XYZ file of C-alpha atoms in Angstrom:
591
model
C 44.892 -75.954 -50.913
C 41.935 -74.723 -49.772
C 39.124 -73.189 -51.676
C 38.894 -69.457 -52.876
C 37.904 -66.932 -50.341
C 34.638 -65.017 -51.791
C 35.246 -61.164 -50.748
C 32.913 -58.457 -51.256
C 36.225 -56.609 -52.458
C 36.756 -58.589 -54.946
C 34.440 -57.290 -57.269
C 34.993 -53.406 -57.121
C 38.525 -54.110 -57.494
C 38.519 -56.100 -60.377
C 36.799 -53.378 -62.363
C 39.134 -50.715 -60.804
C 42.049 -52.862 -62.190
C 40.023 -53.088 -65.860
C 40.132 -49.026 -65.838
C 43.377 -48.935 -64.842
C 44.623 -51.241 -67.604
C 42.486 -49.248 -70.370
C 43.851 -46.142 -69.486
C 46.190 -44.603 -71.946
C 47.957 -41.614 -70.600
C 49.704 -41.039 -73.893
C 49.352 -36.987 -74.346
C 52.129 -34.914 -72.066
C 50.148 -33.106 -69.081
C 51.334 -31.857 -66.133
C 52.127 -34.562 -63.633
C 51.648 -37.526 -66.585
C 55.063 -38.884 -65.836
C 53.954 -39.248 -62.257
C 50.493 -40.858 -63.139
C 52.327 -43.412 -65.622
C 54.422 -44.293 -63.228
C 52.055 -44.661 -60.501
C 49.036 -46.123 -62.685
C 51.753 -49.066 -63.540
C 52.683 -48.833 -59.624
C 49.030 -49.791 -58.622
C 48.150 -51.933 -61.443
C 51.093 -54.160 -60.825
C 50.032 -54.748 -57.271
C 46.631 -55.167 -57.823
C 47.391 -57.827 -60.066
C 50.702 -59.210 -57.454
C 49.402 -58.591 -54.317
C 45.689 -57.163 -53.339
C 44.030 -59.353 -55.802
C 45.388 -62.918 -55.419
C 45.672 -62.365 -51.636
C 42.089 -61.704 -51.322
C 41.178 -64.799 -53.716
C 43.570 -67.083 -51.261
C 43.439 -65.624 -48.102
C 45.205 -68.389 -46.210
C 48.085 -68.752 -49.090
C 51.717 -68.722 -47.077
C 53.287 -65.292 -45.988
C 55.452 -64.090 -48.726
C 58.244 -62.681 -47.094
C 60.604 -60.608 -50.006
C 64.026 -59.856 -48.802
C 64.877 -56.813 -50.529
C 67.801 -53.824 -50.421
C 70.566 -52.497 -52.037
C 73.399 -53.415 -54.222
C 75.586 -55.445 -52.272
C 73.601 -55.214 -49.075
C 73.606 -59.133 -48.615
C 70.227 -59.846 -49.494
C 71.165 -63.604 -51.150
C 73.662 -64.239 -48.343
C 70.859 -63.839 -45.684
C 68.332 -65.903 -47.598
C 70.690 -68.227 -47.989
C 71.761 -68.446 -44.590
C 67.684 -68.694 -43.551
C 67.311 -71.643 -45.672
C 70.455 -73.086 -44.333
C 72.314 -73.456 -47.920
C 72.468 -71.657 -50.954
C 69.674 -71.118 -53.174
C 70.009 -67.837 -54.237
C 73.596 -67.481 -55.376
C 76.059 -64.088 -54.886
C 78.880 -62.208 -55.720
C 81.064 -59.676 -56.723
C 79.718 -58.712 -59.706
C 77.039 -56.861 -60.055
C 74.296 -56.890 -60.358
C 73.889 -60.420 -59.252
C 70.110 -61.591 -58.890
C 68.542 -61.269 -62.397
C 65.826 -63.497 -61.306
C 64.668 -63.808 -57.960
C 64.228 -67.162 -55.784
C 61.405 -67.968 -53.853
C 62.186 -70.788 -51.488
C 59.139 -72.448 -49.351
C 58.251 -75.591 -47.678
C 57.663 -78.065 -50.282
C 54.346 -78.362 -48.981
C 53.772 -74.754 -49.793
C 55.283 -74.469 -53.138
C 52.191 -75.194 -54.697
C 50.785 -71.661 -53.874
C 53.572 -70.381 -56.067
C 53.567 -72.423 -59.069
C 50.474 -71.159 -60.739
C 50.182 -67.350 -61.679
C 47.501 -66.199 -58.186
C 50.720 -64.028 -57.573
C 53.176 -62.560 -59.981
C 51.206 -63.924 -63.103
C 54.225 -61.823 -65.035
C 56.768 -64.171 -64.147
C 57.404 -67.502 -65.469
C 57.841 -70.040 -63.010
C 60.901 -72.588 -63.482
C 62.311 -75.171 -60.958
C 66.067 -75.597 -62.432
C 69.164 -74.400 -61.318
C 69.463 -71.364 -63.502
C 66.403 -69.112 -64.698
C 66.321 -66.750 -67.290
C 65.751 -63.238 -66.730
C 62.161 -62.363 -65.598
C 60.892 -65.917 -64.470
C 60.707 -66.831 -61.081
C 62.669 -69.944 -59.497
C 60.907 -72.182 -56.953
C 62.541 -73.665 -54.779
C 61.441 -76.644 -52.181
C 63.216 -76.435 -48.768
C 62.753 -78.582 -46.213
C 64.415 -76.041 -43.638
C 61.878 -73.191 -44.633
C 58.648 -73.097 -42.123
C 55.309 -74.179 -43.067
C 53.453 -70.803 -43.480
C 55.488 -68.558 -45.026
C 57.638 -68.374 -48.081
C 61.101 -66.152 -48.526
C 61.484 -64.413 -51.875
C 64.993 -62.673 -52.858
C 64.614 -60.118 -55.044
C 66.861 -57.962 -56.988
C 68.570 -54.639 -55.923
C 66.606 -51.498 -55.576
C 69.090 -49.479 -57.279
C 70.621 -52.287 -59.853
C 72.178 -49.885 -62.833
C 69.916 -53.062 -64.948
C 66.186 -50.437 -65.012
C 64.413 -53.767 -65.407
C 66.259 -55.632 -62.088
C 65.325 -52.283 -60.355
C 61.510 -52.352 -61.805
C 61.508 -56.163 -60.808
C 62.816 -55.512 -57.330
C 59.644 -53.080 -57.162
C 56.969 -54.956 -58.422
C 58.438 -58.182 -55.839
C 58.063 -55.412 -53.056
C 54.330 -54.796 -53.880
C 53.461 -58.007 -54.251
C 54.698 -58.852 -50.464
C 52.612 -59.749 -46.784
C 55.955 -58.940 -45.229
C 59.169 -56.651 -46.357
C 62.535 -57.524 -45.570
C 64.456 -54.972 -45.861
C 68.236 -55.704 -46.121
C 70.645 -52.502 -45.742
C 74.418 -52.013 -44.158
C 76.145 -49.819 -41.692
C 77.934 -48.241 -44.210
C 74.828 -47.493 -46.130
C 71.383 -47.638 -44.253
C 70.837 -43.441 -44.503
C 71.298 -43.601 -48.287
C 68.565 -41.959 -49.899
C 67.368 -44.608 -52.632
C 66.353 -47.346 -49.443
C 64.667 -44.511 -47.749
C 62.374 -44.009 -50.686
C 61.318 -47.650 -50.479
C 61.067 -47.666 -46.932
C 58.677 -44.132 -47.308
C 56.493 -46.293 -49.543
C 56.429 -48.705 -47.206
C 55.248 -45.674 -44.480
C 53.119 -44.832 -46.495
C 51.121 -47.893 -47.097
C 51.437 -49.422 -43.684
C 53.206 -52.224 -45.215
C 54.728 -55.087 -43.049
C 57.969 -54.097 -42.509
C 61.433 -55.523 -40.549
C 64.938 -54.043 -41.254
C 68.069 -56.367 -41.556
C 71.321 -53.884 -40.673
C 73.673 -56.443 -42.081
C 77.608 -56.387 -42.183
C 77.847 -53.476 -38.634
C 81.291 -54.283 -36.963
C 80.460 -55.431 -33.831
C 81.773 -52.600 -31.512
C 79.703 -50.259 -33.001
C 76.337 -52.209 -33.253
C 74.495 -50.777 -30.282
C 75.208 -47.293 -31.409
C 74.566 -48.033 -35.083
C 71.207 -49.702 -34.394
C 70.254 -46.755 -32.117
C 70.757 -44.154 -34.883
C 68.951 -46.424 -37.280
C 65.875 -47.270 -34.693
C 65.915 -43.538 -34.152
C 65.543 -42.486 -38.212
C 62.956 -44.570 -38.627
C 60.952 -43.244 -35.492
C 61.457 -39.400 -37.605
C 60.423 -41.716 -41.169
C 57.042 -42.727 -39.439
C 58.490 -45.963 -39.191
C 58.477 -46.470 -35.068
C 58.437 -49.808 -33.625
C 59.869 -51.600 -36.733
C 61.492 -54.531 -36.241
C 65.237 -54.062 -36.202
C 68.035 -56.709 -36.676
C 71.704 -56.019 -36.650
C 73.791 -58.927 -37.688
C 77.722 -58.037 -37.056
C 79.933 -58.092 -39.790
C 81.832 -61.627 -39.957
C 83.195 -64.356 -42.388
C 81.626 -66.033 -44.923
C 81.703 -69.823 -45.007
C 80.197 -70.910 -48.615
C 78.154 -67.685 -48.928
C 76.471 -68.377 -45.908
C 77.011 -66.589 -42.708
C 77.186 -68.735 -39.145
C 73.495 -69.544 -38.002
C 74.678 -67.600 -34.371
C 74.489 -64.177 -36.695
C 70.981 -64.614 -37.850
C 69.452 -66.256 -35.143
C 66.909 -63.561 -34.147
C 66.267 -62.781 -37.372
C 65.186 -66.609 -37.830
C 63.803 -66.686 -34.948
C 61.263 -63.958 -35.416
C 60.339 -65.638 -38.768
C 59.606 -69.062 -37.026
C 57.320 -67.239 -35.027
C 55.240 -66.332 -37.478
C 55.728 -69.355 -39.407
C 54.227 -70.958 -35.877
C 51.620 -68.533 -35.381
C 48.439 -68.175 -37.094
C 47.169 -65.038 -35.842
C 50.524 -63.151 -35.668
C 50.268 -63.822 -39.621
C 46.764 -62.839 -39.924
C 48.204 -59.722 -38.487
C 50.912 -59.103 -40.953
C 48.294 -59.814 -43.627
C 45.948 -57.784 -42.527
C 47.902 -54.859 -41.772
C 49.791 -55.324 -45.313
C 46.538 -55.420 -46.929
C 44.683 -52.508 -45.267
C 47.325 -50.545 -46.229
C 47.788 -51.172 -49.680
C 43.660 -50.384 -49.686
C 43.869 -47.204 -47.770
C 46.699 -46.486 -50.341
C 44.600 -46.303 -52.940
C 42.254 -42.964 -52.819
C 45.241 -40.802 -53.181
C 47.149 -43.175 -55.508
C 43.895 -42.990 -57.558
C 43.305 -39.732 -57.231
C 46.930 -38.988 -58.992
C 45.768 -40.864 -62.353
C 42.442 -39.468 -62.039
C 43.506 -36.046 -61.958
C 45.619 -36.757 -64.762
C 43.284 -38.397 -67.364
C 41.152 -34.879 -66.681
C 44.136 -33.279 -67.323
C 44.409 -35.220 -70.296
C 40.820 -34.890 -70.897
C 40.621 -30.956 -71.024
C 43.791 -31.024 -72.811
C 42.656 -33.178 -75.866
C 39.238 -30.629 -76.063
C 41.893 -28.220 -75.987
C 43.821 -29.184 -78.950
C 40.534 -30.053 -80.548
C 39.108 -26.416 -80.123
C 42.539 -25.498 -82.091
C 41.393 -27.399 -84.699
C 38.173 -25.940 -85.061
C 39.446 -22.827 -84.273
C 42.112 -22.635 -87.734
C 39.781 -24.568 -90.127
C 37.101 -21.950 -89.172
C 39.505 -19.046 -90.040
C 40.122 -20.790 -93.140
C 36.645 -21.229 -93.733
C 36.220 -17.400 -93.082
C 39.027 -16.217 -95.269
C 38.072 -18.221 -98.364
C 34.344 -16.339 -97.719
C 35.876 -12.958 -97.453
C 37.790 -13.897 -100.520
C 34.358 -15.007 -102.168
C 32.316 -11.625 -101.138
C 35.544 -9.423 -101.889
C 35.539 -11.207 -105.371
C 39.705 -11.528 -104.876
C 38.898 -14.691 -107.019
C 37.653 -12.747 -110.236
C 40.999 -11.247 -110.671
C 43.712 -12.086 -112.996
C 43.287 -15.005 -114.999
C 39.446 -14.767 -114.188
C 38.910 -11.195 -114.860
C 40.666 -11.466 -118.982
C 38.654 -14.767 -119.454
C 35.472 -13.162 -118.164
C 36.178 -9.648 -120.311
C 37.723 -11.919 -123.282
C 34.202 -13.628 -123.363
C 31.944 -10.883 -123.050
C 34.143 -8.350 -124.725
C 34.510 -9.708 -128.030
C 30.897 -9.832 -128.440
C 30.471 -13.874 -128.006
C 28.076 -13.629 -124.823
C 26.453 -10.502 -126.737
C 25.906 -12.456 -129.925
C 24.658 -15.565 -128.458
C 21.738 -13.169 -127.809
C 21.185 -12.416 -131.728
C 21.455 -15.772 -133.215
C 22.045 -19.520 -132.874
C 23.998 -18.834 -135.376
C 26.899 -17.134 -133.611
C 26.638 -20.560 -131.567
C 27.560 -22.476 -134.211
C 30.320 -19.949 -135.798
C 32.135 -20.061 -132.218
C 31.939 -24.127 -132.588
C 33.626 -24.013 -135.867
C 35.913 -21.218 -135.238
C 37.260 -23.436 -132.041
C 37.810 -26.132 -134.298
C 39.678 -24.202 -136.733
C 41.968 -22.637 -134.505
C 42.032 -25.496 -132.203
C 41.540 -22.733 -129.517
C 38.912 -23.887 -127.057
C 35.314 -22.279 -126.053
C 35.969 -18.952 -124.427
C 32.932 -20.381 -121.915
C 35.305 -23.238 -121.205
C 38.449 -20.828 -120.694
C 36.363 -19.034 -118.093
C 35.391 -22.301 -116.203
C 39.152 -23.401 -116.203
C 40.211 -20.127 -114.910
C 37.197 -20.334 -112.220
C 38.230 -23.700 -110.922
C 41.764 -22.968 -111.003
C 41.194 -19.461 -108.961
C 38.735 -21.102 -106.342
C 41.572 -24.081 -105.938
C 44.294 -21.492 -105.230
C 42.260 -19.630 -102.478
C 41.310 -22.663 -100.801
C 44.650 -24.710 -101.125
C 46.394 -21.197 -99.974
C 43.452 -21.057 -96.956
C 44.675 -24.636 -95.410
C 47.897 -24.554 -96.165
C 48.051 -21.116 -93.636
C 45.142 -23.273 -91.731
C 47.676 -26.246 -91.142
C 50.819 -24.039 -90.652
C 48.696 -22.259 -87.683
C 47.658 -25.444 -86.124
C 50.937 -27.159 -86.563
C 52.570 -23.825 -84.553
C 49.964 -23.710 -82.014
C 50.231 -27.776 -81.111
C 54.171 -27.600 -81.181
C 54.166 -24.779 -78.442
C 51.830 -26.877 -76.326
C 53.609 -29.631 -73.812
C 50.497 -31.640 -75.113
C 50.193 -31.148 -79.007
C 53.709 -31.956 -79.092
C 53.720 -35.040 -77.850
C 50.561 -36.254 -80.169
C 52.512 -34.410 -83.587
C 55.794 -36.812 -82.033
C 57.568 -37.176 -86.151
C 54.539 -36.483 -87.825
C 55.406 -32.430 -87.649
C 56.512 -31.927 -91.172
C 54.306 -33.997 -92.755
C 51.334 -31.671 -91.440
C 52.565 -28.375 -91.670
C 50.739 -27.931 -95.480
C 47.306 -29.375 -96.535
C 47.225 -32.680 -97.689
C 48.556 -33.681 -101.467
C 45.248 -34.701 -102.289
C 43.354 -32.026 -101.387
C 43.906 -30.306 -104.822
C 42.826 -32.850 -106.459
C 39.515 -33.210 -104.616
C 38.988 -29.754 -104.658
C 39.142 -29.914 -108.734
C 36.552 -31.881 -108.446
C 34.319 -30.604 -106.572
C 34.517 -26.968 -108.488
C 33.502 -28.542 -111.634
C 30.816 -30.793 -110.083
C 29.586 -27.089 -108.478
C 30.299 -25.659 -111.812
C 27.936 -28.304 -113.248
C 25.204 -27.735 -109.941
C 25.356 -24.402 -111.601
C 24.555 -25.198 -114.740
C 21.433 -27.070 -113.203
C 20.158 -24.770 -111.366
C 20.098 -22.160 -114.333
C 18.925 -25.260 -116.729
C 16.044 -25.336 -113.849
C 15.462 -21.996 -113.528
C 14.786 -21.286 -116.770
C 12.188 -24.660 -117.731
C 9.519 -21.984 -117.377
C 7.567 -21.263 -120.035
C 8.046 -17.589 -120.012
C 11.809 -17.737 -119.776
C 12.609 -20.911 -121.739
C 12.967 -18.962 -124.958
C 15.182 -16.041 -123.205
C 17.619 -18.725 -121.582
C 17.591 -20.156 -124.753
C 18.396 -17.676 -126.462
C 21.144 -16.649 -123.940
C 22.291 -20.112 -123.394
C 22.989 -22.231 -119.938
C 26.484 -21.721 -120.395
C 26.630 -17.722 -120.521
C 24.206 -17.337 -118.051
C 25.691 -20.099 -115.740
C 28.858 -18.204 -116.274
C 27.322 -15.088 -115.049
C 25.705 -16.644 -111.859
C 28.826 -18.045 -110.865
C 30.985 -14.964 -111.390
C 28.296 -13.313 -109.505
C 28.831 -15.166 -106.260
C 32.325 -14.245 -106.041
C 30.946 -10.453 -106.252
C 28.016 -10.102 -103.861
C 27.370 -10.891 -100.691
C 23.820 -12.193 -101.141
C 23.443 -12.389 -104.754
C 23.152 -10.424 -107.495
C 20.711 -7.357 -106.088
C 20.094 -4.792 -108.753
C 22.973 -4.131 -110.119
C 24.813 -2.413 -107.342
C 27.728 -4.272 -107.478
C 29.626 -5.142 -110.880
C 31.100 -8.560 -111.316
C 34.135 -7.204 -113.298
C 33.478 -4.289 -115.300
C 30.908 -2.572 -117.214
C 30.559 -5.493 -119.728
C 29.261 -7.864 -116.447
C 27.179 -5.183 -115.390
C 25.130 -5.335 -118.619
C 25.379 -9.108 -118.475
C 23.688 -8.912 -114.956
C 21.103 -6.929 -116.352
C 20.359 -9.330 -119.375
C 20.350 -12.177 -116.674
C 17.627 -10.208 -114.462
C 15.792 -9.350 -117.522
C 15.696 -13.017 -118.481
C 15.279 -14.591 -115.023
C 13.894 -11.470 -113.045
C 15.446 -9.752 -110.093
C 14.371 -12.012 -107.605
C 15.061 -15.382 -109.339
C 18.859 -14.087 -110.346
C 18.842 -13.332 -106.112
C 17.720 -16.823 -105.687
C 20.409 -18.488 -107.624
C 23.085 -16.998 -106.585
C 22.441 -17.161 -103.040
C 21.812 -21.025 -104.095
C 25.084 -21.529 -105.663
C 27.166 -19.778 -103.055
C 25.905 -21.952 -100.243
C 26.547 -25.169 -102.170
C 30.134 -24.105 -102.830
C 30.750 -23.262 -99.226
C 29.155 -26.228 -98.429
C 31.642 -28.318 -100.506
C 34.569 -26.630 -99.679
C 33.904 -26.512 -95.662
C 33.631 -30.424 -96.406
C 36.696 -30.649 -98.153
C 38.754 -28.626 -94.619
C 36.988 -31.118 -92.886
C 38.501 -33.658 -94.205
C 41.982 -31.960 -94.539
C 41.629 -31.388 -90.363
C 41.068 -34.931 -89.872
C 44.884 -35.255 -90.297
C 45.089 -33.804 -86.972
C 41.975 -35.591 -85.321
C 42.948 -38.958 -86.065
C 46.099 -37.534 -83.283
C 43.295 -36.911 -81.020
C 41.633 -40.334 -81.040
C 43.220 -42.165 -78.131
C 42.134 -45.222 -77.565
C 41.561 -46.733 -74.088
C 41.231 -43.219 -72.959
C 39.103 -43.028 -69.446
C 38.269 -40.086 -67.601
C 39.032 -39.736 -64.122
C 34.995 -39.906 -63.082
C 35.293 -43.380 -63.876
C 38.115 -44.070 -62.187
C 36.859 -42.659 -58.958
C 33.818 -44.157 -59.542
C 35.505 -47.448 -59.219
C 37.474 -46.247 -56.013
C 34.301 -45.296 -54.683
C 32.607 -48.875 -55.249
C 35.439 -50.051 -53.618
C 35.222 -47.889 -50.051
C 31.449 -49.017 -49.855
C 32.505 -52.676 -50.079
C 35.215 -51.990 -47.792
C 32.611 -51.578 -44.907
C 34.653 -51.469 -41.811
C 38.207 -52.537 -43.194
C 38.894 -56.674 -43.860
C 37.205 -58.887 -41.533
C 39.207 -61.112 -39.843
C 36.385 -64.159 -40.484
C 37.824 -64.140 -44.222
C 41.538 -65.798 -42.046
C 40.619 -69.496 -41.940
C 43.889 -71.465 -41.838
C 43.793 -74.746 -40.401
C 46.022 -76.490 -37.252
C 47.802 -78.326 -39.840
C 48.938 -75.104 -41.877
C 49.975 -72.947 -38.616
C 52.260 -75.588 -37.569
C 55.978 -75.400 -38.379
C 57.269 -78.330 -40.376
C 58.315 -81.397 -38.556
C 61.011 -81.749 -40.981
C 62.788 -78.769 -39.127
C 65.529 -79.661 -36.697
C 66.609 -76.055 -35.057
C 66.422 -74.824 -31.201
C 62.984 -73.081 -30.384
C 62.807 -69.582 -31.354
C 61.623 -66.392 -29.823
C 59.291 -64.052 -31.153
């Protein structure tokens, strides 16, 4: 076996394979069935074909006899060899795994994985499903190998996906069809591929009875001069008996014939080669171009369902800051707390005395009824939790209907639909807790605020609690702060506790602290909706994803390193290889 061939292609291709195989086309866009399909399509013979034949150049022709159920694929490549190696029958389908028979001085290019590295290799009479069985035949040619492959159109999906990736990974195509069958349209898609990528191609019309073979083969040379398909080798073998599942060597003789030719001839195979491999190369813009457009596709689509994202967190965002500058939250619950605490004179008596400080303390513990200051916090958290839990629930029920009516967001939601169509479970809890660590920031910042000299007493006197109270019921009620009184927080009782808070703190300072606290709790809560949409971005996150710049990229790297198509320098075979094997004892052939 001689050495590898070093190509310029090799390279370039190589790295167009690695983007192909890290491409995950996994969100629904227009054409992605096609690109799936076709991204596996050229992977597979990139791997089977293009690849391996430019490492070995000079490997043997692989020659895949290939066709339709019950075309008589096995029976030809049995009759080739000149016994059977590739059983058949009635039943179908038949060939689960396919049989590659070759000189056994050629089998060695076979054994290893340079093509079909899918396929286990096995040398025993009967091979699983998806191996590949070598067999040594003395009666095969020196230079080429024959490969049966399963049906095209096997009811078994994997015999017909096997079938296909054999086809790609072929020099030469054999294509095996019948006179009752050779205009069915499943064969003619094969045989358009073929068109299409200037494979190597010979027709076998099998089974014609014998006073209609001249007219048969005419019709057939005809269609494929209209497929694009003129000057294809065409063999009609007549329909006759069977003798141990091999027809008489008289029926196949120009079919043989035409192989030993090449078998014989170096440069005829060069030919086949070259032709096979130029165009599978040219195939590939357009091929590429397919996924490409696709993973943009995919691409603008996954910025698309991101922008929904942003687009119904924001509105929840919005809506629980409308809520806060409407001051929705101070009502209910809030509102009695707020008018309980200032109306029966606690905040007002704080003012007077310590005392009044204390006498709440023991009262509490008396009654076992809590701190009206506490009751007002409670109610707080609780209201801010309800806005916000009500904001992404209607945040997450938007979402979920916007992805569902999109080809795309469907398929990333697949099962998870129901599961997203609230907030989270835990966002409650998190929320809790980050309304009393603001409640407590709060507390701080009035604790802060009033460490000056000139208002320590006053606060004191007050007391961090009331007039934390008072800030925070404040932001729910003003846009900016509390400015001057020209918005109540609930009532007239809140009004006159503004007024004792700017006469403590001063107009500007009670501005300043509001303003303060109402950015940290929008900060906290746009944090906590950040985290709630994550549910959805996590969806987004596909990995392996590649855009179609750097697929064309690669298909670019690969046309400058094409130069002007293969050279034929990279054929070296030696006399040795070109000749037919002596161990062959059949009349001389004609190409």
């Amino acid at each position: 076996m001689s050495a590898p061939t070093t190509s310029p292609l090799l390279e370039p291709l190589a790295a167009l394979r690695d983007r192909l195989g890290r491409l995950r086309l996994s969100v629904d866009v227009p054409g992605a069935g096609v690109a799936r399909r076709e991204q596996v399509a050229l992977a597979g013979q990139l791997d089977d074909y293009v690849l391996p034949r430019l490492r070995q150049i000079d490997a043997p022709l692989l020659v895949v006899v290939g066709g339709s159920t019950g075309a008589g694929k096995s029976t030809l490549v049995n009759t080739l060899v000149g016994t059977v190696v590739s059983p058949s029958g009635v039943l179908r389908p038949t060939t689960r795994a396919p049989v590659l028979a070759a000189s056994p001085d050629d089998v060695r290019w076979f054994a290893d994985d340079r093509v079909l590295p899918g396929l286990a290799r096995t040398t025993g009479q009967v091979a699983d499903a998806g191996s590949l069985r070598l067999v040594p035949a003395e009666t095969v040619p020196r230079g080429l190998a024959l490969l049966d492959a399963p049906d095209i159109d096997s009811v078994v999906t994997a015999n017909r996906e096997l079938a296909a990736q054999l086809l790609a990974a072929a020099d030469l195509w054999v294509f095996v069809t019948t006179a009752a069958r050779y205009a069915d349209a499943v064969p003619w898609e094969f045989l358009h591929t073929a068109a299409d990528r200037s494979t190597a191609l010979a027709v076998v019309l099998n089974r014609v009875p014998p006073e209609a073979v001249g007219e048969v083969a005419a019709h057939l040379t005809d269609m494929l001069a209209r497929n694009e398909l003129a000057g294809t080798p065409l063999f009609a073998v007549p329909e006759t008996q069977l003798v141990d599942d091999v027809l008489p060597a008289t029926a196949v003789a120009p079919v043989r014939a035409w192989l030993d030719g090449l078998a014989a001839d170096a440069g005829r195979r060069a030919d086949v080669v070259r032709a096979t491999l130029r165009g599978a190369l040219d195939s590939l813009g357009p091929r590429v171009e397919v996924v490409a457009a696709a993973a943009d596709e995919q691409e603008q689509a996954l910025r698309r369902l991101g922008g929904d994202i942003d687009a119904a967190y924001d509105d929840a965002l919005t809506e629980i800051e409308d809520g806060v500058r409407a001051g929705s939250l101070l009502r209910g619950e809030v509102l009695a707390r707020w008018q309980e605490f200032v109306g029966t004179g606690e905040f007002m008596r704080s003012l007077e005395s310590k005392i009044g400080q204390l006498r709440d303390r023991v009262w509490a513990a008396v009654t076992g009824r809590r701190p009206a200051d506490t009751e007002v916090r409670e109610a707080l958290e609780s209201s801010v939790e309800d806005v916000v839990v009500a904001a992404a629930d209607s945040a997450a029920e938007r979402l979920l209907r916007s992805w569902s009516a999109d080809p795309a967001g469907r398929s990333l939601l697949g099962s998870s639909g129901r599961e997203l169509s609230r907030s989270a479970p835990e966002l409650r809890p998190r929320l809790a807790t980050e309304v009393r660590a603001w409640q407590s920031y709060v507390l701080e910042l009035v604790a802060e605020e009033g460490a000056d000299k000139r208002t320590a007493a006053r606060v004191a006197s007050l007391g961090v609690n009331g007039a934390g109270l008072a800030v925070m019921l404040g932001v729910f009620a003003h846009t900016g702060g509390l400015t001057g009184g020209e918005v109540a927080v609930a009532g007239g009782t809140s009004l006159a506790a503004q007024r004792i808070l700017e006469a403590v703190f001063g107009d500007e300072a009670v501005r300043r602290l509001a303003l303060r606290a109402r950015i940290e709790l929008v900060r906290r809560v746009r944090e906590l909706l950040v985290a709630d949409a994550q549910r959805f971005r996590v969806l987004l996150d596909r990995p392996g994803v590649t855009d179609g710049k750097a697929l064309r990229a690669s298909l670019t790297a690969v046309a400058a390193a094409r130069r002007d198509g293969i050279p034929t320098g990279w054929w070296r075979l030696s006399t040795s290889d070109c000749a037919p094997s002596p161990r062959r004892s059949r009349p001389p052939m004609a190409s």
